[in-house]
């Protein structure tokens, strides 16, 4: 698998364990983007000449592929964005501003990434709505009883992650959506940044109103992502940004909007990155998303066992079988940044910090954790390098002779 | 088998200040204080000082963070206690130059030369300088102009 990723093929000693931040890119994705620019590049949707038609076709084909990958039958309900952050801000700005009133309530979870936390917090402040944070259990899962107790007649939005970026916890999306529907008439927004790259999404069966993800975490290029929504909601929602492509007729005083998805895609679209994302989902489907998840879980189970075998190491979150390929851990007496530096010298790339989830870190009562995240190109040699690097850090810091 | 580069970074002086930080805790009667946070990792260093007549009579630090930031804060308090505000600022500037790879009078740095290897780790330079940024900010709040 490594040889299909040029960066990894060129760096045989590199143990890249930060795919939850961004994945490496397979050659087929890089080739697809290059071919688009070398063969099909023009501004799409102008249609006056054959090359522009080809560019338009490339863009539509990419949308169709990504929609199918995510289990969305109506591809026009997939809006291309810059990524998850823009997708979530789009919903908060366009739907939130038009629909949230003073006294309404917005519910998020304590494990949300800042991108699915701050837009709702600020919307609530702007509108005089109540911003509520559903707690997590001691092992890092959403506390469904507590969440259910927060839902009521004033709840307008419920936002939560498919998979926690900091812990890897896979949330029961369908169960949460059902719980919300039973208790209130709220918009259900799921942050899929860590979901779509690692497991089958099946949007049409999830029961959520919106689902957002980023291309660069799933073998695609940076700068492209998607927002999937229900048609009835997208059609009633005001536009997010104004400009070319998103209009129907522009009068001197008034303007009417283009149909979905163009209404939410102002300006020249990012065709090359959409093509790259299309190639990325082809690549992932070639492996199979069930196989991707099974591969990650097998590695993370080994990592958990090996890390927990070391003195002073705590792995946070639920059991490996309930997580994606993320191991978030702390080592007694060693700050995650020091750990990351020592690992880096051994070619092991991990993330150290709060993972853009400061509310979660406060609840875990840690300032930061070290996070190793596994993907399709990782294998047990990466786990070995990680564990031996942690032991090395322990030797430097306290002369521990670690077990395991 | 210890990686020689890691060993250069994590010198015994640094590990010693990390394990047994000097002058850690709040300083009653402080008339200069500031807190600096590193938004990428959430680390935080607070500095409190008593400044009289352009002289740092006492200084302590609070907060948590990595070994580099903690050791730097600990060593900094040792170095600047009893120094003039101007001398403390000059020492901080000398450390910044050392870590940026700029020419610097090494004698001015003394024990702080233990941080020299940090210059090879651009991601960690900010950790070493964080306490000095906090001190600089604290001194600006003290209302005592540099002599």
PDB file of N, CA, C and O in Angstrom, chain B residues 2-67:
ATOM      1  N   UNK B   2      20.249   5.729  23.287  1.00  0.00           N
ATOM      2  CA  UNK B   2      19.567   7.035  23.278  1.00  0.00           C
ATOM      3  C   UNK B   2      19.981   7.817  22.038  1.00  0.00           C
ATOM      4  O   UNK B   2      21.160   7.889  21.693  1.00  0.00           O
ATOM      5  N   UNK B   3      18.987   8.357  21.384  1.00  0.00           N
ATOM      6  CA  UNK B   3      19.240   9.177  20.202  1.00  0.00           C
ATOM      7  C   UNK B   3      20.083  10.385  20.613  1.00  0.00           C
ATOM      8  O   UNK B   3      19.714  11.123  21.506  1.00  0.00           O
ATOM      9  N   UNK B   4      21.251  10.581  19.974  1.00  0.00           N
ATOM     10  CA  UNK B   4      22.141  11.667  20.405  1.00  0.00           C
ATOM     11  C   UNK B   4      21.500  13.042  20.262  1.00  0.00           C
ATOM     12  O   UNK B   4      21.806  13.940  21.044  1.00  0.00           O
ATOM     13  N   UNK B   5      20.620  13.206  19.287  1.00  0.00           N
ATOM     14  CA  UNK B   5      20.009  14.529  19.122  1.00  0.00           C
ATOM     15  C   UNK B   5      19.040  14.803  20.250  1.00  0.00           C
ATOM     16  O   UNK B   5      19.008  15.890  20.805  1.00  0.00           O
ATOM     17  N   UNK B   6      18.222  13.804  20.608  1.00  0.00           N
ATOM     18  CA  UNK B   6      17.294  13.995  21.724  1.00  0.00           C
ATOM     19  C   UNK B   6      18.057  14.342  22.980  1.00  0.00           C
ATOM     20  O   UNK B   6      17.642  15.173  23.771  1.00  0.00           O
ATOM     21  N   UNK B   7      19.231  13.676  23.137  1.00  0.00           N
ATOM     22  CA  UNK B   7      20.007  13.905  24.348  1.00  0.00           C
ATOM     23  C   UNK B   7      20.521  15.332  24.393  1.00  0.00           C
ATOM     24  O   UNK B   7      20.559  15.956  25.456  1.00  0.00           O
ATOM     25  N   UNK B   8      20.910  15.883  23.214  1.00  0.00           N
ATOM     26  CA  UNK B   8      21.388  17.258  23.176  1.00  0.00           C
ATOM     27  C   UNK B   8      20.279  18.219  23.582  1.00  0.00           C
ATOM     28  O   UNK B   8      20.509  19.211  24.266  1.00  0.00           O
ATOM     29  N   UNK B   9      19.062  17.903  23.158  1.00  0.00           N
ATOM     30  CA  UNK B   9      17.938  18.780  23.508  1.00  0.00           C
ATOM     31  C   UNK B   9      17.597  18.657  24.990  1.00  0.00           C
ATOM     32  O   UNK B   9      17.451  19.647  25.692  1.00  0.00           O
ATOM     33  N   UNK B  10      17.476  17.409  25.417  1.00  0.00           N
ATOM     34  CA  UNK B  10      17.050  17.190  26.809  1.00  0.00           C
ATOM     35  C   UNK B  10      18.260  17.020  27.716  1.00  0.00           C
ATOM     36  O   UNK B  10      18.493  15.965  28.285  1.00  0.00           O
ATOM     37  N   UNK B  11      19.041  18.096  27.818  1.00  0.00           N
ATOM     38  CA  UNK B  11      20.212  18.083  28.690  1.00  0.00           C
ATOM     39  C   UNK B  11      19.798  17.945  30.145  1.00  0.00           C
ATOM     40  O   UNK B  11      18.696  18.335  30.527  1.00  0.00           O
ATOM     41  N   UNK B  12      20.734  17.470  30.951  1.00  0.00           N
ATOM     42  CA  UNK B  12      20.421  17.260  32.363  1.00  0.00           C
ATOM     43  C   UNK B  12      19.958  18.549  33.044  1.00  0.00           C
ATOM     44  O   UNK B  12      19.057  18.535  33.871  1.00  0.00           O
ATOM     45  N   UNK B  13      20.564  19.686  32.660  1.00  0.00           N
ATOM     46  CA  UNK B  13      20.153  20.970  33.259  1.00  0.00           C
ATOM     47  C   UNK B  13      18.666  21.224  33.015  1.00  0.00           C
ATOM     48  O   UNK B  13      17.933  21.640  33.913  1.00  0.00           O
ATOM     49  N   UNK B  14      18.240  20.967  31.788  1.00  0.00           N
ATOM     50  CA  UNK B  14      16.839  21.217  31.431  1.00  0.00           C
ATOM     51  C   UNK B  14      15.929  20.240  32.171  1.00  0.00           C
ATOM     52  O   UNK B  14      14.927  20.635  32.779  1.00  0.00           O
ATOM     53  N   UNK B  15      16.303  18.971  32.164  1.00  0.00           N
ATOM     54  CA  UNK B  15      15.471  17.973  32.843  1.00  0.00           C
ATOM     55  C   UNK B  15      15.414  18.265  34.346  1.00  0.00           C
ATOM     56  O   UNK B  15      14.373  18.076  34.983  1.00  0.00           O
ATOM     57  N   UNK B  16      16.509  18.745  34.905  1.00  0.00           N
ATOM     58  CA  UNK B  16      16.540  19.046  36.336  1.00  0.00           C
ATOM     59  C   UNK B  16      15.578  20.197  36.666  1.00  0.00           C
ATOM     60  O   UNK B  16      14.809  20.124  37.622  1.00  0.00           O
ATOM     61  N   UNK B  17      15.617  21.262  35.868  1.00  0.00           N
ATOM     62  CA  UNK B  17      14.692  22.383  36.108  1.00  0.00           C
ATOM     63  C   UNK B  17      13.242  21.968  35.870  1.00  0.00           C
ATOM     64  O   UNK B  17      12.330  22.500  36.485  1.00  0.00           O
ATOM     65  N   UNK B  18      13.046  21.019  34.937  1.00  0.00           N
ATOM     66  CA  UNK B  18      11.680  20.532  34.662  1.00  0.00           C
ATOM     67  C   UNK B  18      11.165  19.714  35.841  1.00  0.00           C
ATOM     68  O   UNK B  18      10.039  19.883  36.298  1.00  0.00           O
ATOM     69  N   UNK B  19      12.039  18.834  36.360  1.00  0.00           N
ATOM     70  CA  UNK B  19      11.588  17.965  37.459  1.00  0.00           C
ATOM     71  C   UNK B  19      11.476  18.731  38.773  1.00  0.00           C
ATOM     72  O   UNK B  19      10.595  18.450  39.582  1.00  0.00           O
ATOM     73  N   UNK B  20      12.385  19.679  38.993  1.00  0.00           N
ATOM     74  CA  UNK B  20      12.381  20.441  40.255  1.00  0.00           C
ATOM     75  C   UNK B  20      12.388  21.931  39.929  1.00  0.00           C
ATOM     76  O   UNK B  20      13.410  22.609  40.054  1.00  0.00           O
ATOM     77  N   UNK B  21      11.232  22.443  39.466  1.00  0.00           N
ATOM     78  CA  UNK B  21      11.206  23.847  39.050  1.00  0.00           C
ATOM     79  C   UNK B  21      11.497  24.799  40.220  1.00  0.00           C
ATOM     80  O   UNK B  21      11.024  24.582  41.325  1.00  0.00           O
ATOM     81  N   UNK B  22      12.335  25.815  39.945  1.00  0.00           N
ATOM     82  CA  UNK B  22      12.631  26.840  40.947  1.00  0.00           C
ATOM     83  C   UNK B  22      11.590  27.956  40.839  1.00  0.00           C
ATOM     84  O   UNK B  22      11.147  28.279  39.739  1.00  0.00           O
ATOM     85  N   UNK B  23      11.279  28.554  41.955  1.00  0.00           N
ATOM     86  CA  UNK B  23      10.449  29.763  41.988  1.00  0.00           C
ATOM     87  C   UNK B  23       9.095  29.561  41.334  1.00  0.00           C
ATOM     88  O   UNK B  23       8.600  30.431  40.622  1.00  0.00           O
ATOM     89  N   UNK B  24       8.501  28.387  41.564  1.00  0.00           N
ATOM     90  CA  UNK B  24       7.188  28.137  40.976  1.00  0.00           C
ATOM     91  C   UNK B  24       6.101  28.415  42.008  1.00  0.00           C
ATOM     92  O   UNK B  24       6.206  27.990  43.149  1.00  0.00           O
ATOM     93  N   UNK B  25       5.089  29.133  41.586  1.00  0.00           N
ATOM     94  CA  UNK B  25       3.964  29.453  42.470  1.00  0.00           C
ATOM     95  C   UNK B  25       3.655  30.939  42.402  1.00  0.00           C
ATOM     96  O   UNK B  25       4.350  31.698  41.716  1.00  0.00           O
ATOM     97  N   UNK B  26       2.596  31.320  43.085  1.00  0.00           N
ATOM     98  CA  UNK B  26       2.219  32.736  43.042  1.00  0.00           C
ATOM     99  C   UNK B  26       3.138  33.561  43.922  1.00  0.00           C
ATOM    100  O   UNK B  26       3.786  33.040  44.827  1.00  0.00           O
ATOM    101  N   UNK B  27       3.205  34.861  43.612  1.00  0.00           N
ATOM    102  CA  UNK B  27       4.082  35.767  44.354  1.00  0.00           C
ATOM    103  C   UNK B  27       3.233  36.843  45.028  1.00  0.00           C
ATOM    104  O   UNK B  27       2.778  37.780  44.369  1.00  0.00           O
ATOM    105  N   UNK B  28       3.017  36.732  46.340  1.00  0.00           N
ATOM    106  CA  UNK B  28       2.222  37.746  47.023  1.00  0.00           C
ATOM    107  C   UNK B  28       2.919  39.107  46.925  1.00  0.00           C
ATOM    108  O   UNK B  28       4.148  39.177  46.992  1.00  0.00           O
ATOM    109  N   UNK B  29       2.126  40.129  46.707  1.00  0.00           N
ATOM    110  CA  UNK B  29       2.696  41.473  46.627  1.00  0.00           C
ATOM    111  C   UNK B  29       3.255  41.834  45.268  1.00  0.00           C
ATOM    112  O   UNK B  29       3.865  42.890  45.098  1.00  0.00           O
ATOM    113  N   UNK B  30       3.046  40.966  44.274  1.00  0.00           N
ATOM    114  CA  UNK B  30       3.574  41.262  42.937  1.00  0.00           C
ATOM    115  C   UNK B  30       2.917  42.524  42.375  1.00  0.00           C
ATOM    116  O   UNK B  30       1.722  42.740  42.551  1.00  0.00           O
ATOM    117  N   UNK B  31       3.714  43.347  41.711  1.00  0.00           N
ATOM    118  CA  UNK B  31       3.160  44.545  41.067  1.00  0.00           C
ATOM    119  C   UNK B  31       3.324  44.488  39.550  1.00  0.00           C
ATOM    120  O   UNK B  31       3.086  45.443  38.837  1.00  0.00           O
ATOM    121  N   UNK B  32       3.752  43.328  39.069  1.00  0.00           N
ATOM    122  CA  UNK B  32       3.848  43.126  37.611  1.00  0.00           C
ATOM    123  C   UNK B  32       3.453  41.690  37.337  1.00  0.00           C
ATOM    124  O   UNK B  32       3.970  40.773  37.984  1.00  0.00           O
ATOM    125  N   UNK B  33       2.517  41.506  36.447  1.00  0.00           N
ATOM    126  CA  UNK B  33       2.129  40.110  36.147  1.00  0.00           C
ATOM    127  C   UNK B  33       1.558  40.019  34.734  1.00  0.00           C
ATOM    128  O   UNK B  33       0.971  40.979  34.215  1.00  0.00           O
ATOM    129  N   UNK B  34       1.764  38.879  34.119  1.00  0.00           N
ATOM    130  CA  UNK B  34       1.201  38.614  32.785  1.00  0.00           C
ATOM    131  C   UNK B  34       1.168  37.112  32.553  1.00  0.00           C
ATOM    132  O   UNK B  34       1.954  36.368  33.145  1.00  0.00           O
ATOM    133  N   UNK B  35       0.241  36.685  31.706  1.00  0.00           N
ATOM    134  CA  UNK B  35       0.121  35.279  31.340  1.00  0.00           C
ATOM    135  C   UNK B  35       0.168  35.172  29.824  1.00  0.00           C
ATOM    136  O   UNK B  35      -0.442  35.978  29.122  1.00  0.00           O
ATOM    137  N   UNK B  36       0.923  34.195  29.358  1.00  0.00           N
ATOM    138  CA  UNK B  36       1.000  33.964  27.913  1.00  0.00           C
ATOM    139  C   UNK B  36       0.564  32.521  27.657  1.00  0.00           C
ATOM    140  O   UNK B  36       0.940  31.613  28.395  1.00  0.00           O
ATOM    141  N   UNK B  37      -0.267  32.337  26.635  1.00  0.00           N
ATOM    142  CA  UNK B  37      -0.683  30.978  26.283  1.00  0.00           C
ATOM    143  C   UNK B  37      -0.218  30.659  24.872  1.00  0.00           C
ATOM    144  O   UNK B  37      -0.057  31.553  24.046  1.00  0.00           O
ATOM    145  N   UNK B  38      -0.016  29.392  24.633  1.00  0.00           N
ATOM    146  CA  UNK B  38       0.330  28.911  23.300  1.00  0.00           C
ATOM    147  C   UNK B  38      -0.940  28.296  22.712  1.00  0.00           C
ATOM    148  O   UNK B  38      -1.343  27.217  23.141  1.00  0.00           O
ATOM    149  N   UNK B  39      -1.588  28.985  21.763  1.00  0.00           N
ATOM    150  CA  UNK B  39      -2.893  28.510  21.295  1.00  0.00           C
ATOM    151  C   UNK B  39      -2.821  27.162  20.591  1.00  0.00           C
ATOM    152  O   UNK B  39      -3.818  26.452  20.510  1.00  0.00           O
ATOM    153  N   UNK B  40      -1.653  26.755  20.109  1.00  0.00           N
ATOM    154  CA  UNK B  40      -1.599  25.476  19.402  1.00  0.00           C
ATOM    155  C   UNK B  40      -1.587  24.295  20.349  1.00  0.00           C
ATOM    156  O   UNK B  40      -2.036  23.218  19.996  1.00  0.00           O
ATOM    157  N   UNK B  41      -1.083  24.478  21.562  1.00  0.00           N
ATOM    158  CA  UNK B  41      -1.029  23.330  22.466  1.00  0.00           C
ATOM    159  C   UNK B  41      -1.765  23.573  23.769  1.00  0.00           C
ATOM    160  O   UNK B  41      -1.951  22.658  24.555  1.00  0.00           O
ATOM    161  N   UNK B  42      -2.189  24.821  24.040  1.00  0.00           N
ATOM    162  CA  UNK B  42      -2.921  25.096  25.258  1.00  0.00           C
ATOM    163  C   UNK B  42      -2.031  25.318  26.471  1.00  0.00           C
ATOM    164  O   UNK B  42      -2.519  25.542  27.572  1.00  0.00           O
ATOM    165  N   UNK B  43      -0.700  25.254  26.276  1.00  0.00           N
ATOM    166  CA  UNK B  43       0.198  25.501  27.403  1.00  0.00           C
ATOM    167  C   UNK B  43       0.097  26.962  27.845  1.00  0.00           C
ATOM    168  O   UNK B  43      -0.233  27.841  27.051  1.00  0.00           O
ATOM    169  N   UNK B  44       0.438  27.160  29.127  1.00  0.00           N
ATOM    170  CA  UNK B  44       0.231  28.489  29.706  1.00  0.00           C
ATOM    171  C   UNK B  44       1.332  28.765  30.718  1.00  0.00           C
ATOM    172  O   UNK B  44       1.655  27.910  31.535  1.00  0.00           O
ATOM    173  N   UNK B  45       1.929  29.951  30.635  1.00  0.00           N
ATOM    174  CA  UNK B  45       2.920  30.364  31.625  1.00  0.00           C
ATOM    175  C   UNK B  45       2.522  31.732  32.152  1.00  0.00           C
ATOM    176  O   UNK B  45       2.287  32.663  31.381  1.00  0.00           O
ATOM    177  N   UNK B  46       2.433  31.846  33.476  1.00  0.00           N
ATOM    178  CA  UNK B  46       2.187  33.142  34.111  1.00  0.00           C
ATOM    179  C   UNK B  46       3.440  33.581  34.848  1.00  0.00           C
ATOM    180  O   UNK B  46       4.158  32.759  35.419  1.00  0.00           O
ATOM    181  N   UNK B  47       3.732  34.874  34.793  1.00  0.00           N
ATOM    182  CA  UNK B  47       4.893  35.416  35.503  1.00  0.00           C
ATOM    183  C   UNK B  47       4.423  36.531  36.419  1.00  0.00           C
ATOM    184  O   UNK B  47       3.639  37.386  36.006  1.00  0.00           O
ATOM    185  N   UNK B  48       4.872  36.500  37.684  1.00  0.00           N
ATOM    186  CA  UNK B  48       4.562  37.567  38.627  1.00  0.00           C
ATOM    187  C   UNK B  48       5.875  38.088  39.186  1.00  0.00           C
ATOM    188  O   UNK B  48       6.767  37.303  39.517  1.00  0.00           O
ATOM    189  N   UNK B  49       5.997  39.402  39.273  1.00  0.00           N
ATOM    190  CA  UNK B  49       7.256  39.988  39.738  1.00  0.00           C
ATOM    191  C   UNK B  49       6.989  41.176  40.657  1.00  0.00           C
ATOM    192  O   UNK B  49       5.933  41.826  40.576  1.00  0.00           O
ATOM    193  N   UNK B  50       7.943  41.436  41.520  1.00  0.00           N
ATOM    194  CA  UNK B  50       7.953  42.677  42.301  1.00  0.00           C
ATOM    195  C   UNK B  50       9.074  43.537  41.729  1.00  0.00           C
ATOM    196  O   UNK B  50      10.244  43.135  41.755  1.00  0.00           O
ATOM    197  N   UNK B  51       8.679  44.657  41.151  1.00  0.00           N
ATOM    198  CA  UNK B  51       9.643  45.543  40.501  1.00  0.00           C
ATOM    199  C   UNK B  51       9.702  46.846  41.291  1.00  0.00           C
ATOM    200  O   UNK B  51       8.666  47.487  41.524  1.00  0.00           O
ATOM    201  N   UNK B  52      10.897  47.234  41.735  1.00  0.00           N
ATOM    202  CA  UNK B  52      11.082  48.476  42.498  1.00  0.00           C
ATOM    203  C   UNK B  52      12.300  49.201  41.962  1.00  0.00           C
ATOM    204  O   UNK B  52      13.381  48.601  41.879  1.00  0.00           O
ATOM    205  N   UNK B  53      12.125  50.461  41.610  1.00  0.00           N
ATOM    206  CA  UNK B  53      13.259  51.265  41.158  1.00  0.00           C
ATOM    207  C   UNK B  53      13.991  50.660  39.981  1.00  0.00           C
ATOM    208  O   UNK B  53      15.221  50.685  39.932  1.00  0.00           O
ATOM    209  N   UNK B  54      13.233  50.071  39.067  1.00  0.00           N
ATOM    210  CA  UNK B  54      13.858  49.508  37.869  1.00  0.00           C
ATOM    211  C   UNK B  54      14.565  48.191  38.133  1.00  0.00           C
ATOM    212  O   UNK B  54      15.285  47.672  37.288  1.00  0.00           O
ATOM    213  N   UNK B  55      14.352  47.611  39.305  1.00  0.00           N
ATOM    214  CA  UNK B  55      15.027  46.364  39.697  1.00  0.00           C
ATOM    215  C   UNK B  55      13.975  45.278  39.944  1.00  0.00           C
ATOM    216  O   UNK B  55      12.933  45.546  40.560  1.00  0.00           O
ATOM    217  N   UNK B  56      14.235  44.069  39.439  1.00  0.00           N
ATOM    218  CA  UNK B  56      13.322  42.950  39.690  1.00  0.00           C
ATOM    219  C   UNK B  56      13.709  42.343  41.048  1.00  0.00           C
ATOM    220  O   UNK B  56      14.690  41.606  41.154  1.00  0.00           O
ATOM    221  N   UNK B  57      12.944  42.721  42.096  1.00  0.00           N
ATOM    222  CA  UNK B  57      13.287  42.254  43.452  1.00  0.00           C
ATOM    223  C   UNK B  57      12.988  40.768  43.609  1.00  0.00           C
ATOM    224  O   UNK B  57      13.729  40.048  44.255  1.00  0.00           O
ATOM    225  N   UNK B  58      11.863  40.343  43.020  1.00  0.00           N
ATOM    226  CA  UNK B  58      11.502  38.923  43.134  1.00  0.00           C
ATOM    227  C   UNK B  58      10.642  38.551  41.924  1.00  0.00           C
ATOM    228  O   UNK B  58       9.983  39.417  41.340  1.00  0.00           O
ATOM    229  N   UNK B  59      10.670  37.279  41.591  1.00  0.00           N
ATOM    230  CA  UNK B  59       9.885  36.829  40.435  1.00  0.00           C
ATOM    231  C   UNK B  59       9.570  35.346  40.597  1.00  0.00           C
ATOM    232  O   UNK B  59      10.392  34.573  41.086  1.00  0.00           O
ATOM    233  N   UNK B  60       8.332  34.998  40.249  1.00  0.00           N
ATOM    234  CA  UNK B  60       7.918  33.592  40.301  1.00  0.00           C
ATOM    235  C   UNK B  60       7.065  33.285  39.066  1.00  0.00           C
ATOM    236  O   UNK B  60       6.610  34.204  38.380  1.00  0.00           O
ATOM    237  N   UNK B  61       6.875  31.999  38.802  1.00  0.00           N
ATOM    238  CA  UNK B  61       6.043  31.659  37.646  1.00  0.00           C
ATOM    239  C   UNK B  61       5.026  30.578  38.001  1.00  0.00           C
ATOM    240  O   UNK B  61       5.188  29.838  38.976  1.00  0.00           O
ATOM    241  N   UNK B  62       3.951  30.535  37.203  1.00  0.00           N
ATOM    242  CA  UNK B  62       2.902  29.528  37.367  1.00  0.00           C
ATOM    243  C   UNK B  62       2.601  28.925  35.995  1.00  0.00           C
ATOM    244  O   UNK B  62       3.094  29.411  34.979  1.00  0.00           O
ATOM    245  N   UNK B  63       1.749  27.892  35.988  1.00  0.00           N
ATOM    246  CA  UNK B  63       1.294  27.339  34.714  1.00  0.00           C
ATOM    247  C   UNK B  63       1.880  25.972  34.450  1.00  0.00           C
ATOM    248  O   UNK B  63       2.711  25.467  35.207  1.00  0.00           O
ATOM    249  N   UNK B  64       1.394  25.366  33.362  1.00  0.00           N
ATOM    250  CA  UNK B  64       1.871  24.035  33.014  1.00  0.00           C
ATOM    251  C   UNK B  64       2.256  24.014  31.550  1.00  0.00           C
ATOM    252  O   UNK B  64       1.790  24.833  30.761  1.00  0.00           O
ATOM    253  N   UNK B  65       3.118  23.078  31.239  1.00  0.00           N
ATOM    254  CA  UNK B  65       3.548  22.989  29.856  1.00  0.00           C
ATOM    255  C   UNK B  65       4.626  21.954  29.705  1.00  0.00           C
ATOM    256  O   UNK B  65       4.909  21.180  30.627  1.00  0.00           O
ATOM    257  N   UNK B  66       5.253  21.949  28.548  1.00  0.00           N
ATOM    258  CA  UNK B  66       6.262  20.943  28.244  1.00  0.00           C
ATOM    259  C   UNK B  66       7.547  21.229  29.007  1.00  0.00           C
ATOM    260  O   UNK B  66       7.698  22.271  29.634  1.00  0.00           O
ATOM    261  N   UNK B  67       8.487  20.309  28.930  1.00  0.00           N
ATOM    262  CA  UNK B  67       9.735  20.438  29.685  1.00  0.00           C
ATOM    263  C   UNK B  67      10.504  21.682  29.268  1.00  0.00           C
ATOM    264  O   UNK B  67      11.118  22.338  30.103  1.00  0.00           O
TER     265      UNK B  67
END
